[in-house]
Short mmCIF file of C-alpha atoms and ligand atoms in Angstrom, two decimals:
data_model
loop_
_atom_site.label_atom_id
_atom_site.label_comp_id
_atom_site.label_asym_id
_atom_site.label_seq_id
_atom_site.Cartn_x
_atom_site.Cartn_y
_atom_site.Cartn_z
CA MET A 8 73.72 83.36 66.90
CA PRO A 9 76.59 80.93 67.53
CA LEU A 10 79.89 82.06 66.01
CA ALA A 11 82.95 80.04 65.04
CA ILE A 12 85.99 80.72 67.22
CA ARG A 13 87.84 82.17 64.22
CA ALA A 14 85.06 84.66 63.46
CA LEU A 15 84.74 85.64 67.11
CA ILE A 16 88.46 86.41 67.28
CA GLN A 17 88.50 88.22 63.93
CA GLY A 18 85.56 90.38 64.99
CA SER A 19 86.96 91.17 68.45
CA GLY A 20 88.51 94.50 67.47
CA LEU A 21 91.70 93.36 69.25
CA PRO A 22 95.01 91.94 68.05
CA ALA A 23 94.30 88.22 67.49
CA SER A 24 96.94 87.16 70.03
CA GLU A 25 95.23 89.23 72.75
CA ALA A 26 91.74 88.01 71.83
CA ARG A 27 93.01 84.42 71.95
CA LEU A 28 94.58 84.98 75.36
CA LEU A 29 91.31 86.30 76.79
CA LEU A 30 89.17 83.63 75.13
CA ALA A 31 91.50 80.80 76.16
CA ALA A 32 91.29 81.92 79.80
CA GLN A 33 87.49 82.19 79.60
CA LEU A 34 87.11 78.69 78.14
CA GLY A 35 89.84 77.11 80.28
CA VAL A 36 91.82 75.95 77.24
CA ASP A 37 95.20 76.95 75.83
CA ARG A 38 95.85 79.05 72.74
CA ALA A 39 96.97 76.02 70.70
CA TRP A 40 93.55 74.47 71.35
CA LEU A 41 91.82 77.59 70.04
CA ILE A 42 93.88 77.53 66.85
CA ALA A 43 93.20 73.81 66.34
CA HIS A 44 89.45 74.34 66.91
CA ALA A 45 89.11 77.60 64.96
CA GLU A 46 86.08 76.41 62.98
CA GLU A 47 84.16 75.18 66.01
CA PRO A 48 81.08 77.23 66.92
CA LEU A 49 80.64 78.67 70.41
CA ASP A 50 77.15 78.97 71.90
CA ASP A 51 75.49 82.35 72.43
CA ALA A 52 76.27 82.60 76.13
CA ARG A 53 79.97 82.02 75.56
CA CYS A 54 80.03 84.45 72.62
CA ALA A 55 78.34 87.09 74.75
CA ALA A 56 80.78 86.55 77.64
CA ALA A 57 83.72 86.80 75.25
CA GLY A 58 82.25 89.92 73.64
CA GLU A 59 81.95 91.56 77.05
CA ARG A 60 85.63 90.93 77.87
CA PHE A 61 86.78 92.03 74.44
CA GLY A 62 84.87 95.28 74.94
CA ARG A 63 86.49 95.90 78.31
CA ARG A 64 89.90 95.34 76.76
CA ARG A 65 89.05 97.68 73.85
CA ARG A 66 88.22 100.33 76.44
CA GLY A 67 91.71 99.91 77.92
CA GLU A 68 91.39 97.54 80.89
CA PRO A 69 94.73 95.81 81.40
CA VAL A 70 94.99 92.21 80.20
CA ALA A 71 96.39 91.22 83.61
CA TYR A 72 93.23 92.46 85.40
CA LEU A 73 90.95 90.77 82.85
CA LEU A 74 92.84 87.50 83.28
CA GLY A 75 93.29 88.00 87.02
CA ALA A 76 96.88 86.86 86.61
CA ARG A 77 100.37 87.92 85.59
CA GLU A 78 103.64 86.03 85.43
CA PHE A 79 106.48 87.39 87.55
CA TYR A 80 109.89 85.81 88.02
CA GLY A 81 108.51 82.58 86.52
CA LEU A 82 105.56 82.43 88.94
CA ASP A 83 101.90 82.70 88.02
CA LEU A 84 100.53 85.39 90.37
CA ALA A 85 96.94 86.42 91.00
CA VAL A 86 96.37 90.15 90.43
CA THR A 87 93.36 92.40 90.95
CA PRO A 88 92.79 96.15 90.48
CA ASP A 89 93.69 96.50 94.20
CA VAL A 90 97.38 96.11 93.33
CA LEU A 91 99.95 97.24 90.80
CA ILE A 92 100.49 94.79 87.95
CA PRO A 93 103.91 93.17 88.53
CA ARG A 94 106.42 94.46 85.95
CA PRO A 95 109.44 92.72 84.46
CA GLU A 96 111.80 95.53 85.55
CA THR A 97 110.97 94.76 89.18
CA GLU A 98 112.63 91.36 88.77
CA LEU A 99 115.91 93.28 89.20
CA LEU A 100 114.99 93.86 92.84
CA VAL A 101 114.41 90.12 93.28
CA GLU A 102 117.79 89.30 91.75
CA LEU A 103 119.63 91.81 93.93
CA ALA A 104 117.84 90.50 97.03
CA LEU A 105 118.77 86.90 96.19
CA ARG A 106 122.41 87.96 95.78
CA LEU A 107 122.41 89.55 99.25
CA ILE A 108 120.73 86.47 100.74
CA ASP A 109 123.50 84.39 99.16
CA GLU A 110 125.96 86.67 100.94
CA GLY A 111 124.28 86.01 104.27
CA ALA A 112 121.18 88.21 104.68
CA ARG A 113 118.54 86.20 106.57
CA ARG A 114 115.70 88.48 107.67
CA VAL A 115 114.18 90.17 104.66
CA LEU A 116 111.31 92.66 104.48
CA ASP A 117 109.31 93.57 101.36
CA LEU A 118 107.68 96.88 102.23
CA GLY A 119 104.44 97.68 100.41
CA THR A 120 104.25 94.26 98.82
CA GLY A 121 101.04 94.71 96.78
CA SER A 122 100.40 91.39 95.04
CA GLY A 123 103.28 89.94 97.06
CA ALA A 124 105.35 89.58 93.89
CA ILE A 125 108.77 90.47 95.32
CA ALA A 126 108.35 88.68 98.66
CA VAL A 127 106.92 85.54 97.10
CA ALA A 128 109.58 85.35 94.37
CA VAL A 129 112.39 85.86 96.90
CA ALA A 130 110.96 83.42 99.45
CA ARG A 131 110.36 80.78 96.81
CA ALA A 132 113.91 81.03 95.41
CA ALA A 133 115.57 81.35 98.86
CA PRO A 134 113.59 79.21 101.33
CA GLN A 135 116.35 79.67 103.93
CA ALA A 136 115.47 83.39 104.28
CA GLU A 137 112.86 84.64 106.72
CA VAL A 138 110.77 86.84 104.44
CA TRP A 139 108.25 89.36 105.76
CA ALA A 140 105.85 91.34 103.59
CA THR A 141 103.71 94.32 104.55
CA ASP A 142 101.10 96.49 102.93
CA ALA A 143 98.84 99.25 104.23
CA SER A 144 95.96 97.96 102.09
CA ALA A 145 93.92 95.05 103.49
CA ALA A 146 92.82 94.08 99.97
CA ALA A 147 96.42 93.95 98.75
CA LEU A 148 97.45 91.91 101.77
CA ALA A 149 94.67 89.37 101.16
CA LEU A 150 95.91 88.95 97.61
CA ALA A 151 99.54 88.68 98.71
CA CYS A 152 98.40 86.04 101.19
CA ALA A 153 96.77 84.00 98.39
CA ASN A 154 99.91 84.27 96.25
CA ALA A 155 102.13 83.30 99.17
CA LYS A 156 99.94 80.32 100.04
CA ARG A 157 100.40 79.02 96.52
CA HIS A 158 104.13 79.63 96.00
CA ALA A 159 105.87 80.38 99.32
CA PRO A 160 103.62 79.73 102.33
CA HIS A 161 106.35 80.67 104.81
CA VAL A 162 106.17 84.40 103.93
CA ARG A 163 105.05 86.36 106.97
CA LEU A 164 102.42 88.99 106.15
CA GLU A 165 101.57 92.03 108.27
CA GLN A 166 99.26 94.95 107.61
CA SER A 167 101.39 98.04 108.11
CA ASP A 168 101.58 101.59 106.81
CA TRP A 169 105.29 101.45 105.92
CA PHE A 170 107.01 100.75 109.27
CA ALA A 171 104.07 101.68 111.55
CA SER A 172 103.36 98.09 112.73
CA LEU A 173 106.98 96.96 112.78
CA ALA A 174 108.15 98.55 116.04
CA GLY A 175 111.29 96.85 117.32
CA GLU A 176 111.75 94.66 114.21
CA ARG A 177 115.08 94.74 112.41
CA PHE A 178 116.04 93.20 109.08
CA ASP A 179 119.21 92.35 107.19
CA LEU A 180 117.57 93.50 103.99
CA ILE A 181 114.62 95.80 103.27
CA VAL A 182 113.33 95.96 99.70
CA ALA A 183 110.50 98.06 98.31
CA ASN A 184 108.83 99.00 95.07
CA PRO A 185 107.11 102.09 96.46
CA PRO A 186 104.89 104.58 94.61
CA TYR A 187 107.31 106.89 92.82
CA VAL A 188 105.44 108.50 89.90
CA GLU A 189 105.12 112.31 89.97
CA GLU A 190 101.53 113.32 90.63
CA ASP A 191 101.16 115.25 87.36
CA ASP A 192 103.07 112.74 85.20
CA PRO A 193 101.19 112.57 81.87
CA HIS A 194 101.80 108.79 81.74
CA LEU A 195 99.14 108.38 84.43
CA ALA A 196 96.56 109.10 81.71
CA GLU A 197 97.88 106.39 79.36
CA GLY A 198 97.64 102.62 79.06
CA ASP A 199 97.44 100.18 81.96
CA VAL A 200 98.35 102.70 84.69
CA ARG A 201 94.94 104.42 84.26
CA PHE A 202 93.40 101.34 85.90
CA GLU A 203 96.01 100.76 88.61
CA PRO A 204 95.59 102.02 92.19
CA ARG A 205 96.84 105.59 92.39
CA ALA A 206 98.08 105.00 95.93
CA ALA A 207 100.47 102.37 94.58
CA LEU A 208 101.79 104.62 91.81
CA VAL A 209 101.95 108.24 92.88
CA GLY A 210 104.56 109.52 95.34
CA GLY A 211 103.57 113.19 95.65
CA PRO A 212 104.66 116.21 93.56
CA ASP A 213 108.18 114.96 92.78
CA GLY A 214 107.35 111.25 93.16
CA LEU A 215 109.75 110.87 96.09
CA ASP A 216 107.45 111.32 99.13
CA CYS A 217 107.37 107.61 100.01
CA ILE A 218 111.02 107.05 99.17
CA ARG A 219 112.02 109.92 101.50
CA ARG A 220 110.00 108.36 104.29
CA ILE A 221 111.35 104.86 103.69
CA VAL A 222 114.97 106.07 103.55
CA ARG A 223 114.49 107.93 106.84
CA GLU A 224 112.54 105.26 108.74
CA ALA A 225 114.42 102.20 107.47
CA ARG A 226 117.47 103.27 109.48
CA SER A 227 115.89 102.08 112.73
CA HIS A 228 114.70 98.79 111.16
CA LEU A 229 117.98 97.63 109.66
CA ALA A 230 120.33 95.30 111.51
CA PRO A 231 123.96 96.49 111.68
CA GLY A 232 125.31 96.38 108.11
CA GLY A 233 121.81 95.71 106.75
CA ARG A 234 120.77 97.04 103.37
CA LEU A 235 117.91 99.02 101.92
CA LEU A 236 117.12 98.59 98.21
CA PHE A 237 114.24 100.23 96.40
CA GLU A 238 112.92 100.73 92.88
CA HIS A 239 112.49 104.22 91.43
CA GLY A 240 111.76 106.14 88.22
CA HIS A 241 114.20 106.40 85.31
CA ASP A 242 115.36 109.93 86.28
CA GLN A 243 115.34 109.60 90.07
CA GLY A 244 118.62 107.70 90.65
CA ALA A 245 120.79 110.70 91.55
CA ARG A 246 118.15 112.17 93.88
CA CYS A 247 117.70 108.77 95.58
CA ARG A 248 121.44 108.44 96.13
CA ALA A 249 121.49 111.95 97.61
CA LEU A 250 118.64 111.05 99.99
CA LEU A 251 120.54 107.98 101.19
CA ALA A 252 123.76 109.96 101.60
CA ALA A 253 121.96 112.65 103.61
CA GLN A 254 120.72 109.96 106.01
CA GLY A 255 124.21 108.51 106.45
CA TYR A 256 123.91 105.29 104.44
CA ALA A 257 127.14 103.73 103.11
CA ASP A 258 127.96 101.79 99.92
CA ILE A 259 125.30 103.68 97.97
CA ALA A 260 124.75 102.39 94.44
CA THR A 261 122.23 102.35 91.58
CA TRP A 262 121.61 99.35 89.34
CA PRO A 263 120.16 99.39 85.79
CA ASP A 264 117.31 97.15 84.69
CA LEU A 265 117.50 94.94 81.58
CA ALA A 266 116.61 97.94 79.41
CA GLY A 267 119.66 99.78 80.84
CA ILE A 268 117.50 102.21 82.82
CA PRO A 269 118.70 103.14 86.35
CA ARG A 270 115.99 101.32 88.32
CA VAL A 271 117.10 100.29 91.82
CA THR A 272 119.11 102.28 94.35
CA GLY A 273 120.29 101.20 97.76
CA GLY A 274 122.73 101.54 100.58
CA ARG A 275 124.02 99.97 103.78
CA ALA A 276 122.70 100.89 107.21
CA PRO A 277 124.39 103.87 108.83
N1 LIG B 29 107.02 101.51 87.02
C1 LIG B 29 105.68 101.97 87.20
C2 LIG B 29 105.28 102.90 86.09
O1 LIG B 29 106.12 103.47 85.46
C3 LIG B 29 105.50 102.66 88.53
C4 LIG B 29 105.57 101.70 89.63
C5 LIG B 29 105.69 102.36 90.95
O2 LIG B 29 105.31 103.50 91.15
N2 LIG B 29 106.20 101.64 91.86
O3 LIG B 29 104.13 103.05 85.82
#
C-alpha cells in the first residue's frame, strides 16, 4: 500500500531527522524537498526499500555506511564497511599537517589511510605538497583511490603494511590515525564501532601495538628534521610521548582536539 512521505517517516522507528536523511539519499532529493512533499505518496517498491534501510538503521548500522558517505574537512567522502568512518576529531591531524606544510614540509605520508580522509583533505588544501597514502587493505585502498580521484587526484597510493613497501622512501611529515583501541574496550560493543573493521580500531591489549611499531619504524622514513604525528586515545598521550622519547625523537608534544581531549602526539626525527 502506498504511504505518504510523512507517514513513512513517522512510522520509521527512527528520529525523523535520521529517517529523512536516509530517505532523501534513497530518492536522490534533499531534506527540504521531503518536507515540502510530505503528503505525497510513495509507491510500494520505494516504501519497501525505505523500510529495509530504516530496519538496518534500527539494528544499529551506522548512517555513514547506509549512505555510503561522510563529510570530512568539508569534503564529501565515500565510505564502506571496509574502512573506519572519518571522525571530526581527526580533522586536528589535517590542521597540524597543513601547518607543517606551510612551514616547509613537502613530502607527506598518510600511513594506514583507510578511506583516504587525511591524505585527500591535506592534498586538496595544500596542492604544493607531494602526498602519499598507504593501506594494508586492498579494499580500503580502492576506496581511497576513488576519494582521491574526486578531490585530490595527485595523491599517490601504495598498498603497504605500515612501512613494508616503502623501502628507501623518506618524508618530511608522516601522519597516521592508526588502530589504538584496547582489545577489551567495552566501547567496541556499542554504537557505530560494532560495524567498523576491527583491524582499523584495535591495537592489541593496551591499544598501542601499532603506535609502537610506527614510532620505531618511522625513524628510518623521516627526512632530517622530519616529523611524525599520530592520533591516539584520550588516555594515551603520556604513554605516546614516552614511546617517542625512548626512540630519541625531539620536540615531543601532544595537541587537544576541539573537545579538549589530548588527541594527537608527535615529535621530530631523531
Ligand atoms: N576514535 C575511534 C574510536 O574511539 C578509534 C579510531 C582509531 O582506532 N583510530 O572509536
